[in-house]
Protein backbone atom coordinates (compact mmCIF):
# COMPACT_ATOMS: atom_id res chain seq x y z
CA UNK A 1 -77.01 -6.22 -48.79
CA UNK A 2 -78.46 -8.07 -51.72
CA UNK A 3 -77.88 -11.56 -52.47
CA UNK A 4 -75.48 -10.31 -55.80
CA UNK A 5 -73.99 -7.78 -53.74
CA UNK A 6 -72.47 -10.62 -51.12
CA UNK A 7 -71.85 -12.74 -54.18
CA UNK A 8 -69.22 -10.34 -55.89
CA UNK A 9 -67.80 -9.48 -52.35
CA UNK A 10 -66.96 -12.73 -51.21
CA UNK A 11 -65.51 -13.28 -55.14
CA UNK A 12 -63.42 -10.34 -54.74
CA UNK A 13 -62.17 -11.68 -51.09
CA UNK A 14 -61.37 -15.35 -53.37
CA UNK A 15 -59.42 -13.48 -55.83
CA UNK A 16 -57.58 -10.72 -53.51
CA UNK A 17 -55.96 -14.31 -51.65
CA UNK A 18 -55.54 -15.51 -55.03
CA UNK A 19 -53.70 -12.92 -56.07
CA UNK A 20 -51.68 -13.08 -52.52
CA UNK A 21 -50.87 -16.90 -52.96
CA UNK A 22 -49.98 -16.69 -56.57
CA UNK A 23 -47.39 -13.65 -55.71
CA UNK A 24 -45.78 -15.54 -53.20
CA UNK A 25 -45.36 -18.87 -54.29
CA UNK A 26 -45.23 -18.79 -57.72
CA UNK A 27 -41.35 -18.35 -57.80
CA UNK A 28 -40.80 -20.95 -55.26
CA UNK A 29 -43.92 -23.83 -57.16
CA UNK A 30 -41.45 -22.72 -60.69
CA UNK A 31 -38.45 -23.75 -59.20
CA UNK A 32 -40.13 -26.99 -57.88
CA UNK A 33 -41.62 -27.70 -60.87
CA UNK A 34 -38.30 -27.03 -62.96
CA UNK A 35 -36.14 -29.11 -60.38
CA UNK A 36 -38.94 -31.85 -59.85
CA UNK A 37 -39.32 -32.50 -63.99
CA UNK A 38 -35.42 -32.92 -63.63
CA UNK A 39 -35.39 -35.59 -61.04
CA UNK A 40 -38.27 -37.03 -62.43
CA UNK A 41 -35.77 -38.64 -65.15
CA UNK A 42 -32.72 -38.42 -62.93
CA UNK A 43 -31.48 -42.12 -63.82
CA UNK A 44 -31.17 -41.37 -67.90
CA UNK A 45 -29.58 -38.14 -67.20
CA UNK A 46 -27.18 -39.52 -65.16
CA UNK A 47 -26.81 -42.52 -67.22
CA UNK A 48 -26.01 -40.19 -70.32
CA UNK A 49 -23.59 -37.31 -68.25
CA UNK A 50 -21.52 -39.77 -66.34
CA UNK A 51 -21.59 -43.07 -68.70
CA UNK A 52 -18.09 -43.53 -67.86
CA UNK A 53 -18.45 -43.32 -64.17
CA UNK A 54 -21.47 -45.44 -64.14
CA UNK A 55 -20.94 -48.04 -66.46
CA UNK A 56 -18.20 -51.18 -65.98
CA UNK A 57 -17.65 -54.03 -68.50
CA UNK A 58 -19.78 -56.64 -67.97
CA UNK A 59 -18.58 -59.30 -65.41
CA UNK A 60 -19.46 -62.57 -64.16
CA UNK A 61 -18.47 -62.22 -60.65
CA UNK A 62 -18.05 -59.37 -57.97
CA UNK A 63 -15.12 -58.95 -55.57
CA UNK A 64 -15.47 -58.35 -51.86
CA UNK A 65 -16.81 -54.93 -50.53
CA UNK A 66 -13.93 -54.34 -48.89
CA UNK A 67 -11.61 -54.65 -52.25
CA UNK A 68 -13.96 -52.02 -52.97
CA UNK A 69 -13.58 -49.93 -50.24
CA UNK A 70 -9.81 -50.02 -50.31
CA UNK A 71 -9.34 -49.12 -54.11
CA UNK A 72 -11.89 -46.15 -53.19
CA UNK A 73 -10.17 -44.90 -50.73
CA UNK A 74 -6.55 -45.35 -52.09
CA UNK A 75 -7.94 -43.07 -54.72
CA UNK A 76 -9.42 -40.63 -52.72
CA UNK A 77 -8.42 -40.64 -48.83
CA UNK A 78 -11.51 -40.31 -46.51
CA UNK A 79 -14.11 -42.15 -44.04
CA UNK A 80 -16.09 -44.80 -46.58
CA UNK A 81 -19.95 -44.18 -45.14
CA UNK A 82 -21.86 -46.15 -47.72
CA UNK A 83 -21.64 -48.31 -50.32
CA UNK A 84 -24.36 -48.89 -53.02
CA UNK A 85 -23.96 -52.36 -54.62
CA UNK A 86 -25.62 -52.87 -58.32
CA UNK A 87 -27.35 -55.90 -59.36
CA UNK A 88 -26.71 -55.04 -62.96
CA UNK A 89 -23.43 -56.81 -63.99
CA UNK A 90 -23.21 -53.70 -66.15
CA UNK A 91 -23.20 -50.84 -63.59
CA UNK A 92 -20.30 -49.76 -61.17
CA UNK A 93 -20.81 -49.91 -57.45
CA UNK A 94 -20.68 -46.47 -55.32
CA UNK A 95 -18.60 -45.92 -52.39
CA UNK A 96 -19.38 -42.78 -50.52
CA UNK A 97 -16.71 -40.98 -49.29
CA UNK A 98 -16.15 -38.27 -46.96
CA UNK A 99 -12.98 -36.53 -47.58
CA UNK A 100 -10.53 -34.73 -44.43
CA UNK A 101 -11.45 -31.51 -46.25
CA UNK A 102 -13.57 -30.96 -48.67
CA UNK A 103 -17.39 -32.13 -49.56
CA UNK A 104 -18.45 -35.65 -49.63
CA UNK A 105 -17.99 -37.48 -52.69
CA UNK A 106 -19.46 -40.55 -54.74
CA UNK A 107 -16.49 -42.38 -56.28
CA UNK A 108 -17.29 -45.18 -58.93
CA UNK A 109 -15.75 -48.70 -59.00
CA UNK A 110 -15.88 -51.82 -61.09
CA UNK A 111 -17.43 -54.65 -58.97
CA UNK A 112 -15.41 -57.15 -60.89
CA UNK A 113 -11.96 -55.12 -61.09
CA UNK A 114 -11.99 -52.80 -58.39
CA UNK A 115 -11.00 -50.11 -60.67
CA UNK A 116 -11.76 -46.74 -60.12
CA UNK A 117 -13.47 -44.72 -62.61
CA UNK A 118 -13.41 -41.48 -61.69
CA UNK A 119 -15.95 -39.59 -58.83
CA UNK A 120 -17.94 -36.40 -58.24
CA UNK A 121 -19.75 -34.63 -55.76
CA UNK A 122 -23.36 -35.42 -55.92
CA UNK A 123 -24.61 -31.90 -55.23
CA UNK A 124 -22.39 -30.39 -58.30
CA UNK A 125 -24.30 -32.41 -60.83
CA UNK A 126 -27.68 -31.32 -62.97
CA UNK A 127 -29.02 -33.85 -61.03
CA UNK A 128 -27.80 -33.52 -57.49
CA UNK A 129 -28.79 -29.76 -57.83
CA UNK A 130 -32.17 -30.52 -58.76
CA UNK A 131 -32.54 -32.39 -55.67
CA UNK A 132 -31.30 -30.64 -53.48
CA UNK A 133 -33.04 -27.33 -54.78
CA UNK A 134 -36.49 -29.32 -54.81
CA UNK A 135 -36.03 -30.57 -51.35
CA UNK A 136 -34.54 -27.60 -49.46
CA UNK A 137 -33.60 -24.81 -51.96
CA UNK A 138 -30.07 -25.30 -50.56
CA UNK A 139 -31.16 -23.36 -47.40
CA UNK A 140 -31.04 -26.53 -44.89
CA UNK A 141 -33.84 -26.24 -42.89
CA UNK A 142 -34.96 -22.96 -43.60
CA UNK A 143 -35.30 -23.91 -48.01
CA UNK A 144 -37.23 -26.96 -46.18
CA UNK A 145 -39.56 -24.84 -44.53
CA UNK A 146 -40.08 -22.31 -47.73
CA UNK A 147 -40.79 -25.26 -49.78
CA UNK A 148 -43.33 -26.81 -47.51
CA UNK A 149 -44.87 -23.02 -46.98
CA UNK A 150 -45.02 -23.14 -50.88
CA UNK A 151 -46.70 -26.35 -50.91
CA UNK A 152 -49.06 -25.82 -48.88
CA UNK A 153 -50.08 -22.13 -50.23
CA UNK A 154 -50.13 -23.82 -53.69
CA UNK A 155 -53.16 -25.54 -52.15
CA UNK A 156 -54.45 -22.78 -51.14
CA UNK A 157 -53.77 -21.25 -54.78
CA UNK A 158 -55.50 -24.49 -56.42
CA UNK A 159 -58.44 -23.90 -54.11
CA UNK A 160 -59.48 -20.03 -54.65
CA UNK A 161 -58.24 -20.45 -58.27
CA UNK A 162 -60.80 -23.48 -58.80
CA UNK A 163 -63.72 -21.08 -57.18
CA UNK A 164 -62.67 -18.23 -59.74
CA UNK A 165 -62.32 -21.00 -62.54
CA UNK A 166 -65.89 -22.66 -61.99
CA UNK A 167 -68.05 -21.87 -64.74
CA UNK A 168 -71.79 -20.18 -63.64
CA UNK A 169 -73.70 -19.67 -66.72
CA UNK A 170 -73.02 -23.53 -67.26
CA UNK A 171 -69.89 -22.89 -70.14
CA UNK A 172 -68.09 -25.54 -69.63
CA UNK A 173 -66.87 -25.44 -73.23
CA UNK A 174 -65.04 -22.21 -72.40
CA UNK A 175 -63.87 -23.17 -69.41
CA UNK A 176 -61.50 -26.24 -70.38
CA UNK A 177 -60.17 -25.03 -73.94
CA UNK A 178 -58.42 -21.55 -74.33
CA UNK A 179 -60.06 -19.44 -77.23
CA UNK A 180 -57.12 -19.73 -79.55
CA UNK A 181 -58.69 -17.05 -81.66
CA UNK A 182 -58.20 -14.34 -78.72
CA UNK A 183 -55.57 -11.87 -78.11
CA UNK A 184 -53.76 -10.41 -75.44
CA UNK A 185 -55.13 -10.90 -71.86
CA UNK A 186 -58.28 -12.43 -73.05
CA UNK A 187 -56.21 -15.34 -74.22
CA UNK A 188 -53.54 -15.43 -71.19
CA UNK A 189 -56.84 -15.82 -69.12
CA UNK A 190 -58.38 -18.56 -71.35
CA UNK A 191 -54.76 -20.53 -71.18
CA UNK A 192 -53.89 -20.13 -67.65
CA UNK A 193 -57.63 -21.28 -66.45
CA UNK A 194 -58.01 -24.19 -68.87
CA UNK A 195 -54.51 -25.12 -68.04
CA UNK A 196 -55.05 -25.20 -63.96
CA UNK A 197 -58.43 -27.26 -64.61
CA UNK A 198 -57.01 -29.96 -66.45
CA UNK A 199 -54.17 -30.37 -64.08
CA UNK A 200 -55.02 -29.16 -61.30
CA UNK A 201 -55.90 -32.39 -59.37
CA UNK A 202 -52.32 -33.68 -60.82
CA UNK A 203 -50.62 -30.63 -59.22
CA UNK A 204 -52.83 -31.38 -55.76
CA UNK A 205 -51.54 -35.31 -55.86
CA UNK A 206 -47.99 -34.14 -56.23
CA UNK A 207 -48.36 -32.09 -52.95
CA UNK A 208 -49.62 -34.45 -50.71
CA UNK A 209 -47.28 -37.15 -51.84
CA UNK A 210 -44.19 -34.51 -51.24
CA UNK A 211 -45.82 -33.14 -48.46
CA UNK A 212 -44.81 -35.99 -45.82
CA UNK A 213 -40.80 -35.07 -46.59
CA UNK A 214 -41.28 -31.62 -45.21
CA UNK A 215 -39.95 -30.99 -41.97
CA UNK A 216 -43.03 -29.95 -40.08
CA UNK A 217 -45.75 -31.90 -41.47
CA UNK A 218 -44.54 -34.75 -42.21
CA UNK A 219 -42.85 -35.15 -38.92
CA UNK A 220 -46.56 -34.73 -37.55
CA UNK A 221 -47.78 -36.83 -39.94
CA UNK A 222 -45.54 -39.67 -38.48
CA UNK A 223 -45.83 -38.70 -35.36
CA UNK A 224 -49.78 -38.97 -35.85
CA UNK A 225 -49.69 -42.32 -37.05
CA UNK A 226 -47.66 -43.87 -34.60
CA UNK A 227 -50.23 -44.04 -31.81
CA UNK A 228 -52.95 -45.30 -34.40
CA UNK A 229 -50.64 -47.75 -35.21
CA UNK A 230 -50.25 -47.01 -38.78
CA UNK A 231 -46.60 -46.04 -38.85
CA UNK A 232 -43.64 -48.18 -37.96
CA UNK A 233 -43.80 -51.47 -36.70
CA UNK A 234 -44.58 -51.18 -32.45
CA UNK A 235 -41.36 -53.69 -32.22
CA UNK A 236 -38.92 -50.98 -33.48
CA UNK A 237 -39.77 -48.97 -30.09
CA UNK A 238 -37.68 -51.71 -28.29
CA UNK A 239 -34.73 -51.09 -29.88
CA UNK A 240 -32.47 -48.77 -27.13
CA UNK A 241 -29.21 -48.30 -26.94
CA UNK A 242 -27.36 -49.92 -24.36
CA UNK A 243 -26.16 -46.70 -22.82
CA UNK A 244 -25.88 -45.54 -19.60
CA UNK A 245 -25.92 -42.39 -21.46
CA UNK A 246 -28.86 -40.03 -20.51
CA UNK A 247 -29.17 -39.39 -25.01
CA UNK A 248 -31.65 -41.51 -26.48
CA UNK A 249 -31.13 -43.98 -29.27
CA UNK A 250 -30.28 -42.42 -32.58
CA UNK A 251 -32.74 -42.50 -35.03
CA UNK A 252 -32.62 -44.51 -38.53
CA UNK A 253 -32.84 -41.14 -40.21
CA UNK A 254 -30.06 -40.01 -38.56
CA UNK A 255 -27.79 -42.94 -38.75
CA UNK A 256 -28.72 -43.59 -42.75
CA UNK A 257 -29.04 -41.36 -45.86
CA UNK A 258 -31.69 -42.03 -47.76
CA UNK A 259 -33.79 -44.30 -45.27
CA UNK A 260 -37.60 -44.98 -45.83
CA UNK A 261 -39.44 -42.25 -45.39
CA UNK A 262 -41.36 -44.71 -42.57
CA UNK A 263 -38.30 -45.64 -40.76
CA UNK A 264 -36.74 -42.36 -40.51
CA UNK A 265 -38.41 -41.49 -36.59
CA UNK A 266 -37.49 -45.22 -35.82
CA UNK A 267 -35.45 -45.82 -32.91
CA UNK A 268 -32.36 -47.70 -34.16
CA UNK A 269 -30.62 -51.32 -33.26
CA UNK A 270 -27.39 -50.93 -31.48
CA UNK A 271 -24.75 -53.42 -31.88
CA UNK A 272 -23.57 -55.52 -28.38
CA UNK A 273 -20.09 -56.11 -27.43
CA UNK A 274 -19.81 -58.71 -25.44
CA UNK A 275 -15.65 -58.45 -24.24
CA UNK A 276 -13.46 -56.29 -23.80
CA UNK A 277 -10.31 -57.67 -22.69
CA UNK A 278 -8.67 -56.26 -26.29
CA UNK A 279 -11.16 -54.29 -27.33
CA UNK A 280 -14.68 -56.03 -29.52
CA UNK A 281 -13.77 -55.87 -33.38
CA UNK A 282 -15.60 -55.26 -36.18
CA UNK A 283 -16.64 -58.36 -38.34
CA UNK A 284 -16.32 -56.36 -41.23
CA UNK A 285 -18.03 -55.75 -44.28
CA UNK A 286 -17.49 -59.10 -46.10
CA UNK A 287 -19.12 -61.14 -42.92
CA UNK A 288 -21.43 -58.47 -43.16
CA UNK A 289 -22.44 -59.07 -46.92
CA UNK A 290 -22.62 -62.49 -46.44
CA UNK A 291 -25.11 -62.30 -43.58
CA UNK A 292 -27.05 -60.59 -45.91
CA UNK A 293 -26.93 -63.02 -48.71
CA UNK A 294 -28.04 -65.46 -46.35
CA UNK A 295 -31.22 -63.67 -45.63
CA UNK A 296 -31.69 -62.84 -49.23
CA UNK A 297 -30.16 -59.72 -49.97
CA UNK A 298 -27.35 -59.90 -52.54
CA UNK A 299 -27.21 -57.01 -54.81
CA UNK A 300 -28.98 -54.05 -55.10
CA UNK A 301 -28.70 -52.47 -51.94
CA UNK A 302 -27.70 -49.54 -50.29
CA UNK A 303 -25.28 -50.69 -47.14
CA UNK A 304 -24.31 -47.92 -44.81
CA UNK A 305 -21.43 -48.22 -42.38
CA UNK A 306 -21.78 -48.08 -38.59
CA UNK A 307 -21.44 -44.62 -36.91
CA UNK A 308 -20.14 -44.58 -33.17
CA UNK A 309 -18.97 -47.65 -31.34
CA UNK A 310 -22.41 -49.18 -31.02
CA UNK A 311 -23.40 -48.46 -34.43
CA UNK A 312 -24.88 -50.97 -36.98
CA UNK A 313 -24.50 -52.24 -40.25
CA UNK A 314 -27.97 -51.01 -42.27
CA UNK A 315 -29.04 -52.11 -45.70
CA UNK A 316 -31.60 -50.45 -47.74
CA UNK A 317 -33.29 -52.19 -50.11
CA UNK A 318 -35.21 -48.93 -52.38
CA UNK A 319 -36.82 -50.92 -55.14
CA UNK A 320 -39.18 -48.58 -57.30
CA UNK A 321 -42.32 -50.30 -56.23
CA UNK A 322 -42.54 -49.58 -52.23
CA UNK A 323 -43.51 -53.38 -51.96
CA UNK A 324 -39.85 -54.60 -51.66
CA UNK A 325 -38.50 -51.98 -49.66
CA UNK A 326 -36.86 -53.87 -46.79
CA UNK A 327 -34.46 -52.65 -44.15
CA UNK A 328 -31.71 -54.97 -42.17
CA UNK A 329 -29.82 -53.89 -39.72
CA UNK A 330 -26.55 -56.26 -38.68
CA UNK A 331 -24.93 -56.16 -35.19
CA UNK A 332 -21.09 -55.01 -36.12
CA UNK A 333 -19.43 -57.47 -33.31
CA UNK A 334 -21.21 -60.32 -34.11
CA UNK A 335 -22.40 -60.35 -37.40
CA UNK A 336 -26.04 -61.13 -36.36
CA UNK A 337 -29.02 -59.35 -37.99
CA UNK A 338 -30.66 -57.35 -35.24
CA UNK A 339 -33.59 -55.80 -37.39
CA UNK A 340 -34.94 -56.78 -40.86
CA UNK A 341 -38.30 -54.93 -41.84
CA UNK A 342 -40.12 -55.05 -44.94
CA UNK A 343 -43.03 -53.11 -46.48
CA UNK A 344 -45.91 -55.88 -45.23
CA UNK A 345 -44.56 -54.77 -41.60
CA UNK A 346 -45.90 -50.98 -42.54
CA UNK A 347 -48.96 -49.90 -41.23
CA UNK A 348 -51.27 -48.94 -43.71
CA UNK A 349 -50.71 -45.31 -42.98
CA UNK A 350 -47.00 -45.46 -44.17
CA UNK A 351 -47.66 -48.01 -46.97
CA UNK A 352 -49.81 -45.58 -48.29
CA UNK A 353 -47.23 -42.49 -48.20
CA UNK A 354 -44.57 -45.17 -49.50
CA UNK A 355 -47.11 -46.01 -52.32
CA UNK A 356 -47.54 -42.04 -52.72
CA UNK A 357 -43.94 -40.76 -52.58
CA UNK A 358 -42.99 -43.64 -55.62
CA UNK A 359 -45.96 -42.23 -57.58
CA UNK A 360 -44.65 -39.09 -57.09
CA UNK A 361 -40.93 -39.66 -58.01
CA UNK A 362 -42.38 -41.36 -61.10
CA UNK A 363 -40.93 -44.63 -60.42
CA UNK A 364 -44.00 -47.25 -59.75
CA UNK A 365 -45.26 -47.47 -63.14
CA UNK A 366 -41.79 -46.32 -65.37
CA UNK A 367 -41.92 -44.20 -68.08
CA UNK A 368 -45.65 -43.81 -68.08
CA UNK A 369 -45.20 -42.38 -64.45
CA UNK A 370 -42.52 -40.51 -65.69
CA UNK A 371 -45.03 -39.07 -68.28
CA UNK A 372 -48.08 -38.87 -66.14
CA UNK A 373 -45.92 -36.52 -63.86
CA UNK A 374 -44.40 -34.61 -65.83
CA UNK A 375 -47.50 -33.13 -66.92
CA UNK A 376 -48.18 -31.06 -63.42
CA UNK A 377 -44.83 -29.88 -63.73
CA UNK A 378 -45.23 -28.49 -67.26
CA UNK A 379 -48.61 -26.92 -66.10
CA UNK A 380 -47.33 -25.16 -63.15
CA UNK A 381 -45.15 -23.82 -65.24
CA UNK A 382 -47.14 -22.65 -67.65
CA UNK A 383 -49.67 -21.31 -65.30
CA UNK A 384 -46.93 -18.87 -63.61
CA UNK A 385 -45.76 -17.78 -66.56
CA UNK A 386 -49.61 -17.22 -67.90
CA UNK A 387 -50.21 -15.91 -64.13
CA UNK A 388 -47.16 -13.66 -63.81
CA UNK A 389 -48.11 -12.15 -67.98
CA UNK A 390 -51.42 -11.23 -66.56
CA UNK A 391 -50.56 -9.62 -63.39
CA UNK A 392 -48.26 -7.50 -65.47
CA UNK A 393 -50.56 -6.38 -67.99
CA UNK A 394 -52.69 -5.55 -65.63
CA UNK A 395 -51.27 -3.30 -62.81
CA UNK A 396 -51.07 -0.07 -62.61
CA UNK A 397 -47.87 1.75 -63.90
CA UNK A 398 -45.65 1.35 -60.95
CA UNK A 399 -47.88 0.13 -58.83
CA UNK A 400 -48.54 -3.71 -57.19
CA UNK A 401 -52.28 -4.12 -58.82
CA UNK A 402 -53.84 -6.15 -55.87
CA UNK A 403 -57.57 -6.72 -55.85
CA UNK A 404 -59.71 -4.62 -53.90
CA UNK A 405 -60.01 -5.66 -49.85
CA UNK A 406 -62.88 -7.41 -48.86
CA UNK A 407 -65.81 -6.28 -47.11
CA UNK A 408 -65.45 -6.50 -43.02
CA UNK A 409 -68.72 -8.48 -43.49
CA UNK A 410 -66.72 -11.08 -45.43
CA UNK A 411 -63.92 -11.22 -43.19
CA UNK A 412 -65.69 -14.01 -41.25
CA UNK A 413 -65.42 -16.48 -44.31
CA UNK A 414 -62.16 -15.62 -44.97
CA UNK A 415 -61.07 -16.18 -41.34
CA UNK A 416 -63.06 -19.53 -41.25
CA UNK A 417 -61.46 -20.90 -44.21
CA UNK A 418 -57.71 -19.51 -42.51
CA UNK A 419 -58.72 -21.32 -39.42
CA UNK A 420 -59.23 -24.75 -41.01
CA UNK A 421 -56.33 -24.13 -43.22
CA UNK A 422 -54.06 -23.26 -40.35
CA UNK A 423 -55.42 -26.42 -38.19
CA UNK A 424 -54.38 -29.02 -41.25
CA UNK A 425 -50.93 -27.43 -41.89
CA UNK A 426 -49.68 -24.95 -39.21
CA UNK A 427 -47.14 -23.30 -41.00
CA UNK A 428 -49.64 -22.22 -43.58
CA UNK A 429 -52.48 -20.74 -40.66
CA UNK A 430 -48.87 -18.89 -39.41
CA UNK A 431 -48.34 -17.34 -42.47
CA UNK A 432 -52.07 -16.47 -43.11
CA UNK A 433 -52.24 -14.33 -40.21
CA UNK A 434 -48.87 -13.02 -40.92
CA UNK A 435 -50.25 -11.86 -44.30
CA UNK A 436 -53.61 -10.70 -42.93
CA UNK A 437 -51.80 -8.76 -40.21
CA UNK A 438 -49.70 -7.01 -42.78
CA UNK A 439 -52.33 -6.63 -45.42
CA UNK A 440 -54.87 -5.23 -42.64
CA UNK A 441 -53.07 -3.85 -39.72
CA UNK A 442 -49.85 -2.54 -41.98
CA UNK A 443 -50.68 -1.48 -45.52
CA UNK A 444 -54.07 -0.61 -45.19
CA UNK A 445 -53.11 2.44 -42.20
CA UNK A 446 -50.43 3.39 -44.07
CA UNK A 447 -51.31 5.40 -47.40
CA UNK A 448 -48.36 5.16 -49.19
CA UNK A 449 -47.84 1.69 -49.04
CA UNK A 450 -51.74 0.94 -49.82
CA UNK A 451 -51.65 3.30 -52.83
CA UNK A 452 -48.59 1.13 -53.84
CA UNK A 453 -50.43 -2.26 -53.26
CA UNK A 454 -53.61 -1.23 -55.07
């Protein structure tokens, strides 16, 4: 076989999993991209939906939590879980509420009144969609694992798509500007190939900075790091409960919403009784936010309730630039902290994913972030539309219009390159073979459905 002859069969092999990768995930990357360009300005939507939820007249002092609490729940019965306390003298503090029946609500009241302005559930909102839709297509853990299978075959998409892309005879004019003179699929092509090279590396940043929220890698990813020491801080793996329960401790991931991505595998504090002649009580949550002023934390934290009778105070501090995320944890019976870690206490592993996941939510630099990300979102969705145009130009009437299989000669590339995908993220290797097995074990022994794919 000639030189040219092994050149267009491995292209062919490029664009056939092209073709595969695009079909799959372009639904799933048009939804993220949709849902992602939402959240990415999540605080002015909300700010402009729910102004009168959000927004208190400005005050010059704030009551205790627990005044709070109370006028929360005398408004709407339920377990209080969290409580999100502004710094802005403007803005209403949230009380989370879980409700006998019924789903879990966010009910807004005025720091300096205790009045209650009204509530909603989160996941009813534009916003609160968008999120959850990005995160876990409102599947639970299987929309987590389709998203992170979507991830990663986007960078498998990205990759073949940059090999069909790269110019040979050297026109690089022609490659990064559409010829707005052409027509039909001679212009799709120009758009949808200019398009991916000019954000292509934008669309590759957002997927490795979501990438460590997915279920499967990015609990390897942590996992990983820990014994390099590049995760959470080695004194966290102290922290047991004081059980003579077999379980072990509870996560902070499991105990908090919303915890640091780097803290969420962390073992977490228990609080100590230390009689129980009547029973240990509670110091409550006013001790509690005092301790916290104490060690500097007065406003703009997230402060989740103890769960279970050896539970723990925990406050979040999520600032937009990962640098001042801190997380204290206080002992419920005697109001002492029993945890307090900040971002310098990372290893450099998780300070870089915490740097990563900020960039990503467009939060570190403000509304040029905002900006800067957007644009991968617009050009994913550009390219499937430009993709999806093509595909259906260019089919057969009624049939699926795949590329011609590969040569067995370059199935030994193909399997390579599936075999150090596969070894980097597993679920994608999986679903390689999955679609190899079906592609060559399935629809190419069985005529009809091969006359149908081709």
């Amino acid at each position: 076989m000639s030189e040219a002859a092994r050149r267009r069969g491995f292209y062919r092999s490029v664009w056939r999993w092209h073709f595969y990768a695009g079909l799959l995930v372009m639904p799933l990357l048009l939804v993220l991209a949709l849902t992602g360009s939402i959240y990415l300005f999540h605080e002015e939507i909300e700010d402009a939906v729910h102004a009168p939820l959000r927004f208190a007249p400005k005050r010059d002092a704030d009551l205790p939590l627990s005044r709070l609490i109370d006028a929360a729940r005398a408004a709407y019965p339920g377990d209080v879980t969290r409580v999100d306390v502004p710094s802005d003298p403007r803005r209403t503090a949230q009380v989370f509420v879980t409700p006998v029946d019924g789903e879990p609500l966010r009910v807004f009241v005025d720091p300096g009144s205790a009045r209650v302005h009204g509530a909603f559930v989160y996941t009813r909102t534009l916003v609160g969609l968008a999120d959850t839709l990005h995160g876990s297509l409102m599947l639970g853990r299987v929309g987590d694992a389709l998203v992170e299978l979507a991830a990663c075959w986007a960078l498998l998409l990205i990759a073949t798509g940059a090999y069909l892309w790269w110019p040979r005879a050297g026109g690089w004019r022609r490659a990064l500007w559409p010829d707005w003179r052409a027509r039909g699929r001679g212009f799709w092509r120009g758009l949808h190939s200019s398009v991916g090279a000019w954000t292509a590396a934008l669309i590759v940043f957002l997927i490795f900075t979501g990438l460590p929220w997915a279920g499967v890698w990015g609990d390897l990813l942590r996992a990983g790091l820990q014994p390099l020491g590049l995760g959470y801080p080695a004194e966290h793996r102290h922290h047991v409960a004081p059980a003579p329960a077999p379980a072990p401790a509870p996560s902070v991931g499991q105990a908090v919403s919303d915890a640091p991505w780097t803290l969420r595998d962390a073992p977490l504090p228990a609080s100590h009784a230390h009689h129980h002649d009547g029973g240990a009580r509670d110091v409550g949550i006013d001790a509690v936010a005092r301790t916290l002023a104490e060690h500097g934390l007065r406003a703009d934290y997230r402060l989740s309730l103890p769960r279970g009778g050896d539970g723990v105070y925990t406050a979040v501090v999520y600032p937009d630039r990962p640098q001042g995320q801190r997380t204290v944890h206080v002992d419920r019976y005697r109001g002492a902290v029993v945890g307090d870690t900040g971002f310098a206490d990372y290893g450099l592993g998780a300070q870089a994913v915490e740097l990563g996941v900020q960039l990503h939510m467009g939060r570190y630099f403000g509304r040029a972030n905002q900006i800067v990300m957007l644009l991968p979102c617009i050009g994913i969705v550009v390219l499937s539309f430009s993709g999806a145009w093509m595909w259906w130009k260019r089919r057969p009437r009624g049939r699926l219009g795949a590329p011609p299989a590969p040569a067995p000669a370059r199935l030994r590339a193909v399997a390579a390159i599936a075999v150090a995908c596969g070894t980097a993220f597993p679920l994608l290797g999986a679903s390689l073979l999955l679609v190899y097995a079906l592609d060559r074990l399935v629809i190419a022994r069985v005529p009809r459905w091969a006359a149908f794919v081709h």
